[in-house]
Coordinates of C-alpha atoms (C1' of nucleotides) in Angstrom, one line a residue:
Chain A
X1 CA -72.3 89.4 227.3
X2 CA -74.6 89.6 224.4
X3 CA -78.2 88.5 225.0
X4 CA -80.9 88.1 222.5
X5 CA -83.0 90.6 224.4
X6 CA -80.7 93.4 223.3
X7 CA -80.9 92.6 219.7
X8 CA -82.5 95.4 217.6
X9 CA -84.4 93.0 215.5
X10 CA -85.5 91.0 218.4
X11 CA -86.9 94.0 220.2
X12 CA -88.5 95.4 217.1
X13 CA -90.3 92.2 216.4
X14 CA -91.4 92.0 220.0
X15 CA -92.8 95.4 219.6
X16 CA -94.7 95.2 216.4
X17 CA -95.2 91.4 216.0
X18 CA -98.3 91.3 218.0
X19 CA -101.6 90.7 216.4
X20 CA -103.4 93.8 215.3
X21 CA -100.6 96.3 215.9
X22 CA -99.6 96.6 212.3
X23 CA -103.1 96.5 211.1
X24 CA -104.0 99.4 213.3
X25 CA -101.1 101.2 212.0
X26 CA -102.4 100.7 208.5
X27 CA -105.8 101.7 209.5
X28 CA -104.5 105.0 210.8
X29 CA -102.7 105.6 207.6
X30 CA -105.8 105.3 205.4
X31 CA -107.8 108.2 204.1
X32 CA -107.0 111.9 204.0
X33 CA -107.7 112.7 207.6
X34 CA -104.7 112.6 210.0
X35 CA -106.8 111.9 213.0
X36 CA -109.2 109.0 213.5
X37 CA -111.7 108.3 216.2
X38 CA -111.8 105.2 218.3
X39 CA -114.9 103.8 216.6
X40 CA -113.7 104.6 213.2
X41 CA -110.7 102.5 213.7
X42 CA -112.8 99.8 215.2
X43 CA -115.1 99.7 212.3
X44 CA -112.3 99.6 209.8
X45 CA -111.0 96.5 211.5
X46 CA -114.3 94.7 211.6
X47 CA -113.3 91.9 213.9
X48 CA -111.4 93.7 216.7
X49 CA -113.1 94.0 220.1
X50 CA -112.9 97.3 221.9
X51 CA -110.9 95.8 224.7
X52 CA -108.2 94.6 222.3
X53 CA -108.2 97.8 220.3
X54 CA -107.9 99.9 223.5
X55 CA -105.1 97.7 224.7
X56 CA -103.1 98.0 221.5
X57 CA -103.6 101.7 221.2
X58 CA -102.2 102.2 224.7
X59 CA -99.2 100.1 223.9
X60 CA -98.6 102.0 220.7
X61 CA -99.0 105.3 222.5
X62 CA -96.4 104.2 225.0
X63 CA -93.8 103.3 222.4
X64 CA -94.8 106.4 220.5
X65 CA -96.2 104.9 217.4
X66 CA -99.4 106.7 218.0
X67 CA -100.4 110.1 219.3
X68 CA -103.6 110.7 221.1
X69 CA -105.7 113.8 221.7
X70 CA -108.5 114.0 224.0
X71 CA -111.1 116.7 224.2
X72 CA -113.1 116.2 227.4
X73 CA -114.8 119.6 227.3
X74 CA -117.6 117.9 225.5
X75 CA -120.0 115.2 226.3
X76 CA -119.5 112.7 224.9
X77 CA -115.7 112.8 225.1
X78 CA -113.9 113.1 221.8
X79 CA -110.7 111.2 221.3
X80 CA -108.5 111.1 218.3
X81 CA -105.6 109.1 217.3
X82 CA -102.9 109.7 214.7
X83 CA -99.6 108.2 213.6
X84 CA -96.4 109.8 214.9
X85 CA -93.4 110.1 212.7
X86 CA -92.0 107.0 214.2
X87 CA -95.2 105.2 213.5
X88 CA -95.3 106.4 209.9
X89 CA -91.9 105.3 209.2
X90 CA -92.8 101.8 210.3
X91 CA -94.9 101.6 207.2
X92 CA -91.7 100.9 205.2
X93 CA -91.6 97.6 207.0
X94 CA -95.2 96.9 206.2
X95 CA -94.5 97.7 202.6
X96 CA -91.7 95.2 202.4
X97 CA -94.0 92.6 203.9
X98 CA -96.6 93.4 201.4
X99 CA -94.2 93.3 198.5
X100 CA -92.9 89.9 199.7
X101 CA -96.4 88.6 200.3
X102 CA -97.5 89.6 196.9
X103 CA -94.5 88.1 195.2
X104 CA -95.0 84.8 196.9
X105 CA -98.8 85.0 196.2
X106 CA -100.3 84.9 199.6
X107 CA -102.8 87.7 199.2
X108 CA -105.9 88.3 197.2
X109 CA -105.6 89.1 193.6
X110 CA -107.0 92.6 193.9
X111 CA -104.4 93.6 196.3
X112 CA -102.0 95.3 194.0
X113 CA -98.9 97.0 195.4
X114 CA -100.1 100.5 194.5
X115 CA -103.8 100.2 194.0
X116 CA -105.2 98.2 196.9
X117 CA -108.1 100.1 198.3
X118 CA -107.9 98.2 201.6
X119 CA -104.2 98.4 202.4
X120 CA -103.5 101.7 200.7
X121 CA -99.8 101.2 200.8
Chain B
X1 CA -117.0 90.8 200.4
X2 CA -113.6 91.7 201.6
X3 CA -112.4 90.2 204.9
X4 CA -109.3 90.9 206.8
X5 CA -108.1 87.3 206.5
X6 CA -107.5 87.8 202.8
X7 CA -105.3 90.8 203.2
X8 CA -101.7 90.2 202.1
X9 CA -100.3 92.1 204.9
X10 CA -102.5 90.4 207.4
X11 CA -101.5 87.0 206.2
X12 CA -97.9 87.8 206.1
X13 CA -97.9 89.0 209.6
X14 CA -99.7 86.0 210.7
X15 CA -97.0 83.9 209.1
X16 CA -93.9 85.6 210.3
X17 CA -95.1 87.5 213.3
X18 CA -94.7 84.7 215.8
X19 CA -91.9 84.7 218.3
X20 CA -88.6 83.1 217.1
X21 CA -89.6 82.8 213.5
X22 CA -87.6 85.7 212.2
X23 CA -84.8 85.0 214.6
X24 CA -84.5 81.5 213.3
X25 CA -84.4 82.9 209.8
X26 CA -81.5 85.2 210.7
X27 CA -79.7 82.3 212.4
X28 CA -79.9 80.3 209.3
X29 CA -78.5 83.2 207.3
X30 CA -75.4 83.5 209.5
X31 CA -72.1 82.1 208.6
X32 CA -70.8 80.7 205.3
X33 CA -72.4 77.3 205.4
X34 CA -75.7 77.0 203.7
X35 CA -76.9 74.2 205.9
X36 CA -77.2 74.2 209.7
X37 CA -77.8 71.4 212.1
X38 CA -80.6 71.5 214.7
X39 CA -78.3 72.0 217.6
X40 CA -76.3 74.6 215.9
X41 CA -79.5 76.7 215.5
X42 CA -80.5 76.0 219.0
X43 CA -77.2 77.1 220.4
X44 CA -77.2 80.2 218.4
X45 CA -80.5 81.1 219.9
X46 CA -79.5 80.4 223.5
X47 CA -83.0 80.7 225.0
X48 CA -85.0 78.7 222.7
X49 CA -86.2 75.2 223.9
X50 CA -86.0 72.2 221.5
X51 CA -89.8 72.0 221.5
X52 CA -90.3 75.5 220.3
X53 CA -87.5 75.3 217.8
X54 CA -88.8 72.0 216.4
X55 CA -92.3 73.5 216.1
X56 CA -91.1 76.6 214.3
X57 CA -89.0 74.7 211.9
X58 CA -91.9 72.6 210.9
X59 CA -94.1 75.5 210.3
X60 CA -91.4 77.2 208.3
X61 CA -90.8 74.1 206.3
X62 CA -94.5 73.9 205.5
X63 CA -94.7 77.5 204.3
X64 CA -91.4 76.9 202.4
X65 CA -89.2 79.3 204.2
X66 CA -86.9 76.5 205.1
X67 CA -85.7 73.4 203.4
X68 CA -84.8 70.3 205.3
X69 CA -82.5 67.4 204.5
X70 CA -82.3 64.2 206.5
X71 CA -79.7 61.6 206.3
X72 CA -80.9 58.6 208.3
X73 CA -78.4 56.2 207.0
X74 CA -76.2 57.0 209.9
X75 CA -76.7 56.8 213.6
X76 CA -77.2 59.4 215.0
X77 CA -79.4 60.8 212.4
X78 CA -78.2 63.9 210.6
X79 CA -80.6 66.7 209.8
X80 CA -79.8 69.9 208.1
X81 CA -81.8 73.0 207.5
X82 CA -81.3 75.8 205.0
X83 CA -83.2 78.9 203.8
X84 CA -85.1 78.6 200.6
X85 CA -85.2 81.4 198.1
X86 CA -88.6 82.5 199.6
X87 CA -87.0 82.5 203.0
X88 CA -84.0 84.4 201.9
X89 CA -86.1 87.1 200.4
X90 CA -87.8 87.7 203.7
X91 CA -84.6 89.1 205.0
X92 CA -85.5 92.3 203.2
X93 CA -88.3 92.7 205.7
X94 CA -86.0 92.0 208.6
X95 CA -83.5 94.5 207.2
X96 CA -86.2 97.2 207.2
X97 CA -87.1 96.3 210.8
X98 CA -83.5 96.6 211.8
X99 CA -83.1 99.9 210.0
X100 CA -86.2 101.3 211.7
X101 CA -85.2 99.9 215.0
X102 CA -81.7 101.4 214.8
X103 CA -83.0 104.8 213.7
X104 CA -85.3 104.9 216.7
X105 CA -82.7 103.6 219.0
X106 CA -84.1 100.4 220.3
X107 CA -81.1 98.2 219.9
X108 CA -77.7 97.9 221.4
X109 CA -75.1 100.3 220.4
X110 CA -72.8 97.8 218.8
X111 CA -75.6 96.7 216.4
X112 CA -74.6 98.7 213.4
X113 CA -76.5 98.3 210.2
X114 CA -73.7 96.6 208.3
X115 CA -71.3 95.5 211.0
X116 CA -73.3 93.7 213.6
X117 CA -71.7 90.4 214.3
X118 CA -74.9 89.0 215.8
X119 CA -77.5 90.0 213.2
X120 CA -75.3 89.8 210.2
X121 CA -77.6 91.8 208.1
Chain C
dC1 C1' -118.9 107.9 222.2
dA2 C1' -114.9 105.7 224.2
dG3 C1' -113.7 102.7 226.6
dG4 C1' -113.3 99.8 231.5
dA5 C1' -114.5 95.5 234.1
dT6 C1' -115.2 90.6 234.2
dC7 C1' -114.8 86.1 233.0
dC8 C1' -113.4 82.6 230.2
dA9 C1' -111.2 79.8 226.5
dA10 C1' -107.4 79.0 223.7
dA11 C1' -102.9 79.3 222.4
dA12 C1' -98.2 79.9 223.1
dG13 C1' -94.2 79.2 225.4
dG14 C1' -91.0 77.4 229.2
dA15 C1' -88.9 73.5 232.1
dT16 C1' -87.6 69.1 232.3
dA17 C1' -87.1 64.4 231.2
dC18 C1' -86.7 60.9 228.0
dT19 C1' -85.5 58.1 223.5
dG20 C1' -84.4 55.9 218.7
Chain D
dC1 C1' -77.9 64.0 217.7
dA2 C1' -82.5 65.4 216.9
dG3 C1' -86.0 65.7 218.5
dT4 C1' -90.8 64.0 221.5
dA5 C1' -93.7 63.9 225.5
dT6 C1' -95.6 65.9 229.5
dC7 C1' -96.9 69.3 232.5
dC8 C1' -97.6 73.7 233.8
dT9 C1' -97.6 79.0 233.6
dT10 C1' -98.3 83.0 231.1
dT11 C1' -100.2 85.5 227.5
dT12 C1' -103.8 86.7 224.4
dG13 C1' -107.9 87.2 222.8
dG14 C1' -113.0 86.9 222.5
dA15 C1' -117.7 87.7 224.6
dT16 C1' -120.6 90.4 227.1
dC17 C1' -122.1 94.0 230.0
dC18 C1' -121.6 98.4 231.9
dT19 C1' -120.8 103.6 232.4
dG20 C1' -119.3 108.8 232.6

DNA sequence: CAGGATCCAAAAGGATACTG
DNA sequence: CAGTATCCTTTTGGATCCTG
């Protein structure tokens, strides 16, 4: 029998609907550099605590939205995060959200679909 | 200064990212009838409790995703819910989610982009 | 620098029972 | 039928401090 838990939409929402997840995705997409450091991400998302960020990044790594590289040959350790292809493609969803949000006027005025410095999308 | 809370994407996620919200939206979209009764929706979403459904519907009414009609001239009272234009247009977002979810194989196999009996989208 | 450990507060959701 | 009320468990998130 069919259960809700098998539904594609249900599962997708479950995966990306949590607070911060999509914002981290956006943060990783910003700028020209593919890789970002832990603290870079944290600073971009001013209100996030290290614990939450660390938790989200792990989840995202697990479901392969994010790819992590660690270079422990140095002290301090250097970690970098980047979007995977799967993660990058999720941006389409975010883009639809933004389009909808803008149409129904729920954002700030400066946040134009193609020019917003903050969201980049 | 710019704060996260003004971001269109942030606000949109905040609004629709909660559990059940998008599923209720889908449920209202199903079938040929524009209006659905409380228990119809509840039965379509087998695991939802009346408390949660009632809460979500109120939120959705408030942000104008859903429109409600009440006919209290009868006993028992008759209430009906339907999508607004704003709510209907949110389905684009859901559709993107589904497309993405299917591409990355997170749904059931029967859930085809155009033929899924459950999701209708 | 990149987190992990702790502790705590708040929010969300589930179960169940009840009512105009 | 269409919810509300209550109670309780689980999940989240924030604050703070600590460390290899």
